Short mmCIF file of C-alpha atoms in Angstrom, two decimals:
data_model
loop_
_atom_site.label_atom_id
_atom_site.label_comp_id
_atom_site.label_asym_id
_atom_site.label_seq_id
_atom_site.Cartn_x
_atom_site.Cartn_y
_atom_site.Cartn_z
CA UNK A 1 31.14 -6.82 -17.00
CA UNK A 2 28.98 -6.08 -19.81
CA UNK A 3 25.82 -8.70 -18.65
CA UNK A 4 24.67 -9.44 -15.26
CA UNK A 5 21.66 -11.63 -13.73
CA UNK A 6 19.62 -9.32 -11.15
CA UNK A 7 16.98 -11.30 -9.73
CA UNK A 8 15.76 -8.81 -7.55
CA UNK A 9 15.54 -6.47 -10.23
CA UNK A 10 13.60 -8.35 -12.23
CA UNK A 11 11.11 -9.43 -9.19
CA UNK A 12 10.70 -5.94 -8.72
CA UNK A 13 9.84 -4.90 -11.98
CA UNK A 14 7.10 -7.65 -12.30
CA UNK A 15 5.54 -6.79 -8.69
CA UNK A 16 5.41 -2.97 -10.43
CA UNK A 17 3.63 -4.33 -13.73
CA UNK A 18 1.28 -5.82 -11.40
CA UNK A 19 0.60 -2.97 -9.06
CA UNK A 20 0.44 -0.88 -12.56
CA UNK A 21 -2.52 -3.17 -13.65
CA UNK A 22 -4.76 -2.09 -10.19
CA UNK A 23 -7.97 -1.25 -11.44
CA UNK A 24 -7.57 -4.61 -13.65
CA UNK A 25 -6.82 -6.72 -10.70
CA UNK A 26 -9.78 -5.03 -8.42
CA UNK A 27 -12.15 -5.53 -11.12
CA UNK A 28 -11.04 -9.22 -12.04
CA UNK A 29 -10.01 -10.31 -8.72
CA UNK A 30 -11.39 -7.95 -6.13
CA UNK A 31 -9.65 -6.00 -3.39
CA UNK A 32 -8.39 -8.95 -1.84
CA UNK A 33 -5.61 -9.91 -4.76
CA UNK A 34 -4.80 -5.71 -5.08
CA UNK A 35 -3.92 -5.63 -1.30
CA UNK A 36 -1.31 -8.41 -1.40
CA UNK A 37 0.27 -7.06 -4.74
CA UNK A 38 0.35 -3.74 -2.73
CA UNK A 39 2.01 -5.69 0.06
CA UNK A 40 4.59 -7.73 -1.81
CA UNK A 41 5.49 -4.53 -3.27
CA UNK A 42 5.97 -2.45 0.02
CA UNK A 43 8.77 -5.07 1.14
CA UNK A 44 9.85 -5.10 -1.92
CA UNK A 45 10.96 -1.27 -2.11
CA UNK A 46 11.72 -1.15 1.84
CA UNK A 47 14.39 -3.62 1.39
CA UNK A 48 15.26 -2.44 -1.58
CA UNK A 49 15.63 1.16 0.63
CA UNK A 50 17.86 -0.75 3.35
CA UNK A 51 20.13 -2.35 0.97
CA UNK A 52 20.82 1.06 -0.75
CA UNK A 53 21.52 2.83 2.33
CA UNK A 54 23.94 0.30 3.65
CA UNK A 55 25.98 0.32 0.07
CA UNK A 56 29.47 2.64 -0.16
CA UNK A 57 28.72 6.48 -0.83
CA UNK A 58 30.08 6.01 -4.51
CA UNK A 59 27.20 3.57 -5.50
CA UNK A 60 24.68 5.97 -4.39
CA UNK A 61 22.90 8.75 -5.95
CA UNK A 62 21.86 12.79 -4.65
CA UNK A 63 18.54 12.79 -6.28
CA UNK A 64 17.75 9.38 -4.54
CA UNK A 65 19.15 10.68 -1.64
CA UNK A 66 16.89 13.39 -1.51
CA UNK A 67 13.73 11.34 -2.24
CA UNK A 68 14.70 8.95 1.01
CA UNK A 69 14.90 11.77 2.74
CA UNK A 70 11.22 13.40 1.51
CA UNK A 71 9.82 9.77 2.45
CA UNK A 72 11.42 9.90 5.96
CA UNK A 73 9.52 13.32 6.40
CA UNK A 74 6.40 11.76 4.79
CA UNK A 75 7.22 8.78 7.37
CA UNK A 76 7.08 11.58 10.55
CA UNK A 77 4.19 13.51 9.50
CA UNK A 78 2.10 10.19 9.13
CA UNK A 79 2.81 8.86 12.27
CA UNK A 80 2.93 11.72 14.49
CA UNK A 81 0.19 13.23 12.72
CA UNK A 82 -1.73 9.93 13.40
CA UNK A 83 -2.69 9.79 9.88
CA UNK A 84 -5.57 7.34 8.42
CA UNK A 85 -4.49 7.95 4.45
CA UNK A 86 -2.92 4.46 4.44
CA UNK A 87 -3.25 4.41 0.97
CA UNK A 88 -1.72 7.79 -0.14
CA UNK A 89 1.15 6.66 2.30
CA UNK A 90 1.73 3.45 0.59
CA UNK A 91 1.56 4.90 -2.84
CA UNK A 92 3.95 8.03 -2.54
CA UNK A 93 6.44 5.16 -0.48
CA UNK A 94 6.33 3.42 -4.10
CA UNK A 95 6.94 6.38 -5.64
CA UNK A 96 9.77 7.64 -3.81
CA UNK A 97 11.63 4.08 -2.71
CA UNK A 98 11.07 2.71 -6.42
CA UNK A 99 14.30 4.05 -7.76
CA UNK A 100 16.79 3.11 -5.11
CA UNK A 101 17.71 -0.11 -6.33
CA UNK A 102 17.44 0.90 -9.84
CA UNK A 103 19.73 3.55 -9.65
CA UNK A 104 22.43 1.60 -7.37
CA UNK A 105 22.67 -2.03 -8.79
CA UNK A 106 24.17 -3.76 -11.77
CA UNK A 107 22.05 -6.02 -13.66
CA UNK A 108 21.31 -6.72 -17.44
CA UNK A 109 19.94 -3.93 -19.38
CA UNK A 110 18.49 -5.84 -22.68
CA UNK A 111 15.59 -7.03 -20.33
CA UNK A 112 14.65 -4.34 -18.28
CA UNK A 113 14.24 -2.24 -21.77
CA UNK A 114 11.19 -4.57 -22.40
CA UNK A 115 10.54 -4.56 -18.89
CA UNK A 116 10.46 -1.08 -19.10
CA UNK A 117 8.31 -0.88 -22.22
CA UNK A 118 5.80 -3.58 -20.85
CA UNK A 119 5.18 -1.22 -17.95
CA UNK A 120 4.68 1.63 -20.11
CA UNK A 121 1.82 0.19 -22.04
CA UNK A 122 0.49 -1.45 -19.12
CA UNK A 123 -0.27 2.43 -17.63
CA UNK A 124 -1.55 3.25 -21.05
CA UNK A 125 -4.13 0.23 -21.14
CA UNK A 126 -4.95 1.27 -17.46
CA UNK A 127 -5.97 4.52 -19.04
CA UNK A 128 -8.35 2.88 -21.33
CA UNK A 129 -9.44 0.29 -19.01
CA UNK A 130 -10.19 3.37 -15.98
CA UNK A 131 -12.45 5.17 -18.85
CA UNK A 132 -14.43 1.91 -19.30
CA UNK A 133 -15.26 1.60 -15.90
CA UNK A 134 -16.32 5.37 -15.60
CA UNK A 135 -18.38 4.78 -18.38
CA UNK A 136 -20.05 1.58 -16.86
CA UNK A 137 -20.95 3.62 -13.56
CA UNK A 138 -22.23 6.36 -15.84
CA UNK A 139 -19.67 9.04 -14.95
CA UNK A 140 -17.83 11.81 -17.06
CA UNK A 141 -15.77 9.70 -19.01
CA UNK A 142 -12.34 11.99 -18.85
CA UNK A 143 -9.34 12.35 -16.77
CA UNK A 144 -6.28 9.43 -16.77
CA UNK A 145 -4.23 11.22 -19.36
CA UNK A 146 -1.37 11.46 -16.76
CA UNK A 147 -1.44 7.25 -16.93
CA UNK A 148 -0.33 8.17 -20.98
CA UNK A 149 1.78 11.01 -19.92
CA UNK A 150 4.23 8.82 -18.14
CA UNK A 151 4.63 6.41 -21.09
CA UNK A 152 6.00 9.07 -23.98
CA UNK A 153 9.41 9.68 -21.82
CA UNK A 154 9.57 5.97 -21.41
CA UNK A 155 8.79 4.96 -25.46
CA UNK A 156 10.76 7.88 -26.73
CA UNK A 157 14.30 6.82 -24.74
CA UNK A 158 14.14 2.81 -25.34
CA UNK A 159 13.15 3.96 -29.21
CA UNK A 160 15.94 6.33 -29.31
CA UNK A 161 17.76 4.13 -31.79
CA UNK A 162 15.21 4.24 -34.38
CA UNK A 163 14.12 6.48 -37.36
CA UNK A 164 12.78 9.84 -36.43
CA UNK A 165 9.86 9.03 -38.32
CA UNK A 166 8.93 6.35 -35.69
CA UNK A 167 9.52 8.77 -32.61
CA UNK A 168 7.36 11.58 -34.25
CA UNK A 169 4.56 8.60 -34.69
CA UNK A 170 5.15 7.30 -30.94
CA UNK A 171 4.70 11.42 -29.95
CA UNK A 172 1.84 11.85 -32.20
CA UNK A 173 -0.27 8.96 -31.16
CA UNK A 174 0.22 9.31 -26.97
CA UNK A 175 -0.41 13.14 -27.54
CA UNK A 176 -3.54 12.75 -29.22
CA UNK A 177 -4.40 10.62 -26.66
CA UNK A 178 -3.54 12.57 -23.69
CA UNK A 179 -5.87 15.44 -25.53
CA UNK A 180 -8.71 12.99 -25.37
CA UNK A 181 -8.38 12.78 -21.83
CA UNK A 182 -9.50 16.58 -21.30
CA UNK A 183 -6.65 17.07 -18.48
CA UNK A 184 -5.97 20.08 -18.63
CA UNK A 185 -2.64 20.34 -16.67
CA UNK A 186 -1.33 16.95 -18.22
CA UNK A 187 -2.40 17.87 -21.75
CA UNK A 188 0.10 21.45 -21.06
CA UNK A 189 3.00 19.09 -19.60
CA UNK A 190 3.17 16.63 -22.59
CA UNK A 191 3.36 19.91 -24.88
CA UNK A 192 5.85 21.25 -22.83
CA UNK A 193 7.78 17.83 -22.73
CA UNK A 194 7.56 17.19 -26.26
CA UNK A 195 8.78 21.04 -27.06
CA UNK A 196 11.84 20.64 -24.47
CA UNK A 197 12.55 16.86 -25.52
CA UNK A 198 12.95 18.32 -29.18
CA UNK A 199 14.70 21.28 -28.40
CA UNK A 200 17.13 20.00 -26.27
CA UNK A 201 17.92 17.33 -29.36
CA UNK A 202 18.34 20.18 -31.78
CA UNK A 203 20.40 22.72 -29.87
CA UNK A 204 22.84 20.03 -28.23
CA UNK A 205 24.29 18.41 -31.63
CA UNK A 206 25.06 22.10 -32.41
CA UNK A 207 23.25 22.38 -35.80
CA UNK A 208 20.12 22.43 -36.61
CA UNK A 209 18.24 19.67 -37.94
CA UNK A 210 15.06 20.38 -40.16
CA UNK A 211 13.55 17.22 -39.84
CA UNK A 212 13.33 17.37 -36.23
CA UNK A 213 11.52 20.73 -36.81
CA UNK A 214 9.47 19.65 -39.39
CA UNK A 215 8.16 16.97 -36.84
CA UNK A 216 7.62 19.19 -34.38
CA UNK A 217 5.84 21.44 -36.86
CA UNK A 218 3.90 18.27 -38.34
CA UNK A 219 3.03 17.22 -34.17
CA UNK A 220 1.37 20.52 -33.74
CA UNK A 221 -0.58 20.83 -37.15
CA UNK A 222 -2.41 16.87 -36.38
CA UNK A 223 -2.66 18.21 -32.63
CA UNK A 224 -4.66 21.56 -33.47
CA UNK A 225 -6.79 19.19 -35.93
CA UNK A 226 -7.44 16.45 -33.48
CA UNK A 227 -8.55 19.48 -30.86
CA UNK A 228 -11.08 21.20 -33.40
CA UNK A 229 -12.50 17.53 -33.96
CA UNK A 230 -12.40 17.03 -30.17
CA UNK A 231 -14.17 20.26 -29.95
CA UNK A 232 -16.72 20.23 -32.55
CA UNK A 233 -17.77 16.01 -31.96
CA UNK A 234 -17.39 15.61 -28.31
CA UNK A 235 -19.53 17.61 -25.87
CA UNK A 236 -18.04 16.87 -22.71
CA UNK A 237 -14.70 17.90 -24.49
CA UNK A 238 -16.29 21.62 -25.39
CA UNK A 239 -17.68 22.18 -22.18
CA UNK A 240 -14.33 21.47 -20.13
CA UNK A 241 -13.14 23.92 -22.96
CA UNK A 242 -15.52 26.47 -22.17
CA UNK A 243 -14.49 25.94 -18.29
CA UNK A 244 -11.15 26.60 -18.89
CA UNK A 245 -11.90 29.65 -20.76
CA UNK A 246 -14.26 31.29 -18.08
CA UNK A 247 -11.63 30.80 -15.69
CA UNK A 248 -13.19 27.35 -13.84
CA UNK A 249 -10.37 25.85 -12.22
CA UNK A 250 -12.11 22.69 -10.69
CA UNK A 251 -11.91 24.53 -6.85
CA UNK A 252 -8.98 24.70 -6.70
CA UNK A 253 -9.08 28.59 -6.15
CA UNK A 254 -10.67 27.65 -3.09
CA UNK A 255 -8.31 24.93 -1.88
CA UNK A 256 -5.52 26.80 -2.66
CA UNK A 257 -6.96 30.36 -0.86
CA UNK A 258 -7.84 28.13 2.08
CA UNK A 259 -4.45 26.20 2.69
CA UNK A 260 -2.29 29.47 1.78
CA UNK A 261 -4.07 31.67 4.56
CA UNK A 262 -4.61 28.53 6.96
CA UNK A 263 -0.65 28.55 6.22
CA UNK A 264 0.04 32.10 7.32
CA UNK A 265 -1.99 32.29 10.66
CA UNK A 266 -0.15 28.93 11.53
CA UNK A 267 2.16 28.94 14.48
CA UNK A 268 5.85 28.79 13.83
CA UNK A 269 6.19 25.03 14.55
CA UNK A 270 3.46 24.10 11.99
CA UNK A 271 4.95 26.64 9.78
CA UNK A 272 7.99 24.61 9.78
CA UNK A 273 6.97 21.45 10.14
CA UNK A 274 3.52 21.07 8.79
CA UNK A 275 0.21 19.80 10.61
CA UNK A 276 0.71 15.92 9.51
CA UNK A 277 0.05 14.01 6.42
CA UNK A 278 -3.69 14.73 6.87
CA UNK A 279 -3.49 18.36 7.14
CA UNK A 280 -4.82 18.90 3.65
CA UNK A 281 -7.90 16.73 4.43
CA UNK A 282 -8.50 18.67 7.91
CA UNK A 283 -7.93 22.15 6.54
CA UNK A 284 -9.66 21.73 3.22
CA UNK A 285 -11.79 18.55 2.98
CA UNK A 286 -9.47 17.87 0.29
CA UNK A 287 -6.02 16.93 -1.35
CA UNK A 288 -4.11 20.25 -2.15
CA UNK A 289 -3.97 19.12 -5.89
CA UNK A 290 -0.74 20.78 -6.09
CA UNK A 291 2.41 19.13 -4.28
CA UNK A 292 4.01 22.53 -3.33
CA UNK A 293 0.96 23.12 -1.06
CA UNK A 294 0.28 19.70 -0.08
CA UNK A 295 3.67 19.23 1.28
CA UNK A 296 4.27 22.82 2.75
CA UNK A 297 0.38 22.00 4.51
CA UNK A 298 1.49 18.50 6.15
CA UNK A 299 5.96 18.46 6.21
CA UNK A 300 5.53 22.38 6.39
CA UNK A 301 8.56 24.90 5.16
CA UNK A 302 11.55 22.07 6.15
CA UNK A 303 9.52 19.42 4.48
CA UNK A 304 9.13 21.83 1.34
CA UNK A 305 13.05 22.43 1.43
CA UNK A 306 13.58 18.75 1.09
CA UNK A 307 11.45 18.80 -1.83
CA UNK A 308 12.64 21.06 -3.85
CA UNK A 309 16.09 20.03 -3.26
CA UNK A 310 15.02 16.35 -5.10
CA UNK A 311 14.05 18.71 -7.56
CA UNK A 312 16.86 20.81 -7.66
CA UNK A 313 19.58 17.68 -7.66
CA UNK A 314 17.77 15.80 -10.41
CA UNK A 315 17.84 19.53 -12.78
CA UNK A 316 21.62 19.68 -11.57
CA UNK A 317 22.41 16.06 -13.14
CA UNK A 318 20.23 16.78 -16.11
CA UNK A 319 22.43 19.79 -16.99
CA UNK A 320 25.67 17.64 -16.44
CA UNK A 321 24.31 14.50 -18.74
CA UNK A 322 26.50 14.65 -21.93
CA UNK A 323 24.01 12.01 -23.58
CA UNK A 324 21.99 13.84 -25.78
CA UNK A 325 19.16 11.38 -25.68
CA UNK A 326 19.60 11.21 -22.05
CA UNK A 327 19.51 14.94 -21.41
CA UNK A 328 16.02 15.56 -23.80
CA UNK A 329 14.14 13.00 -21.61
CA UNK A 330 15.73 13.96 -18.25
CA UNK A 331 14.45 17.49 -18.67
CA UNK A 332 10.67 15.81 -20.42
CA UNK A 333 10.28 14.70 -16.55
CA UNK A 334 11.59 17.61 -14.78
CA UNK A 335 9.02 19.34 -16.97
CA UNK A 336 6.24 17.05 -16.40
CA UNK A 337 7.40 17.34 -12.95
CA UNK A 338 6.93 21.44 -12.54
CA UNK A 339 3.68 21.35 -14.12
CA UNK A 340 2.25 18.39 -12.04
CA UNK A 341 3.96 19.80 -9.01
CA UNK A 342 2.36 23.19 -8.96
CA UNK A 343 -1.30 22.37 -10.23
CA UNK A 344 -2.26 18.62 -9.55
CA UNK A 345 -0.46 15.89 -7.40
CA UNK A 346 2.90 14.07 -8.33
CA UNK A 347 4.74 12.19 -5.89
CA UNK A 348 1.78 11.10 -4.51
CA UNK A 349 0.33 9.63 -8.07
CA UNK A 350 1.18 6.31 -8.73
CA UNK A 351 1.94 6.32 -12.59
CA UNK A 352 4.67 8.98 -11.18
CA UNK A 353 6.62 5.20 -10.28
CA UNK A 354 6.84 5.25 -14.53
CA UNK A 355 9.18 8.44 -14.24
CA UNK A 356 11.46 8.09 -11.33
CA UNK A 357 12.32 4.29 -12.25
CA UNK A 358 12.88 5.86 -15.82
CA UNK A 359 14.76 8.48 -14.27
CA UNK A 360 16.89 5.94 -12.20
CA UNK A 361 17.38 3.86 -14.79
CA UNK A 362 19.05 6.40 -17.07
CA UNK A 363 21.29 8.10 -14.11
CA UNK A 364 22.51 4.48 -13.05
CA UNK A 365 26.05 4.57 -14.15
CA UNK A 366 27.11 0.67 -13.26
CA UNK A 367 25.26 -1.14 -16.57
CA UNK A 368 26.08 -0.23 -20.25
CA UNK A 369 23.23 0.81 -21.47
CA UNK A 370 24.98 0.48 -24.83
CA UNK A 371 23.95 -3.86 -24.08
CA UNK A 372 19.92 -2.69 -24.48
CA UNK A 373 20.38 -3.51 -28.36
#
């Protein structure tokens, strides 16, 4: 059955527009209005969690599987750590339940392609919308570029049927603008997404195709342009610059030291698993800004395990995917996931919702995606 009605679907996906448009609600409509989106949302993805676990084995999914099972371990450290980081909680249970009922249920996919897209540029006007209100309060003006990083995988797959000359302008213009946000680690994962995205579309149809490196090419000529205007018109752009070249990585030397050796004096029950979802916060006075540590800190080495086997089942199915398409922007966000992973935070960022229910999307096998167009 080619086309099918999903109501729930569809609910879903507008609740997640909405929670994607947070610092435009708390700004226009205060806290109040943010905390019931937040709200509508959490019983939103917990039923959406039941339902999936009660289905037959065959409609589930590993990598889905997996990311229950990180949330359950998120789930014990909170609670038996007697955790306060409601928030953190509540986003990285959006992050990780998100995809369930994506991956698992049958439901029309010409609408959640605009869905899809809608969300997309929602996180890119949140980028915009974040730098205004930095600017307003008089602070450095940079950062967000992971709330545009999360949108090329996204624009790239539902504009997969177009010219090449229309990708190449959608990777263009959302690179260029994660360079303007002077983050470092996402502006190294969309080069590394873009470079694996194209690669992967050149070496799987078995010949190689010159326009697709003559785009590449033409990508990196505007992007070392756009970074010598960057540099030579935009101060707070050269001096994160100069940081980066003396070596200034934002503390996180520091953190990292701290939680590492804090990790290695730890008894063998904390060792394996972890001193609660706070444990970062207690040992550091800080998030790990790095997932590897933040998880092996607070679910410890079992809660690490879990992790990486997420990882490990979504690379596995990437590998398999005979889609060409599919494959290129499968390994984009396993990319995008390693670099976030090891030097900033992932699961526990909410554009990271973008990915999985991108992710989800393309590894549910029960729609046609063939009825997008």
């Amino acid at each position: 059955m080619p086309y099918q009605s999903n109501n729930f679907i569809y609910s879903l996906f507008v609740v997640l527009i909405s929670y994607m448009s947070y610092e435009f609600l708390w700004t226009r409509f205060g806290l109040g209005v943010t905390s019931a989106v937040q709200y509508v949302l959490l019983v939103f993805v917990l039923l959406a969690c039941f339902l999936y676990l009660i289905k037959s084995s065959i409609l589930k999914n590993s990598w889905t599987n997996w990311l229950i099972l990180i949330w359950i371990s998120q789930v014990l450290a909170f609670y038996i750590g007697g955790s306060s980081a409601t928030t953190q909680f509540k986003e990285s249970t959006f992050v990780l339940l998100t995809a369930t009922p994506i991956v698992s249920m049958r439901y029309n996919p010409k609408p959640i392609k605009y869905l899809f897209v809608i969300m997309a540029l929602v996180s890119i006007a949140m980028y915009f919308v974040t730098n205004s209100m930095m600017k307003l309060e008089d602070e450095n003006s940079y950062g967000g570029g992971y709330m545009i990083l999360v949108a090329l995988p996204v624009l790239l797959y539902f504009f997969r049927e177009k010219t090449l000359h229309t990708q190449v302008t959608i990777t263009i213009m959302l690179f260029l603008l994660v360079l303007s946000s002077m983050k470092r680690g996402d502006i190294i994962a969309c080069i590394l997404a873009i470079l694996v995205y194209y690669y992967i579309k050149i070496k799987t149809t078995g010949k190689i195709d010159f326009r697709i490196i003559l785009a590449i090419l033409f990508t990196a000529l505007i992007g070392f342009f756009a970074f010598n205007y960057f540099l030579a018109t935009n101060e707070l752009f050269a001096w994160r610059f100069e940081q980066t070249v003396e070596g200034n990585s934002s503390g996180r030397d520091d953190i990292y030291s701290s939680l590492w050796n804090y990790f290695l004096e730890a008894p063998i029950d904390v060792k394996l698993l972890g001193g609660g979802f706070d444990a970062t916060l207690k040992i550091a006075g800080t998030r790990a800004h790095s997932d590897i540590l933040e998880v092996l800190s607070c679910e410890g080495i079992v809660g690490l395990a879990i992790y990486v086997g997420a990882f490990v089942s979504l690379f596995k199915q990437m590998i398999k995917r005979r889609d060409v398409t599919e494959k290129a922007i499968l390994a984009s966000v396993l990319v995008i996931w390693s670099v976030k992973m090891s030097l900033s935070m992932f699961i526990f960022s909410q554009p990271t919702i973008v990915l999985f229910a991108l992710t989800a999307y393309i590894l549910n096998n029960r729609i046609n995606k063939h009825y997008e167009y």
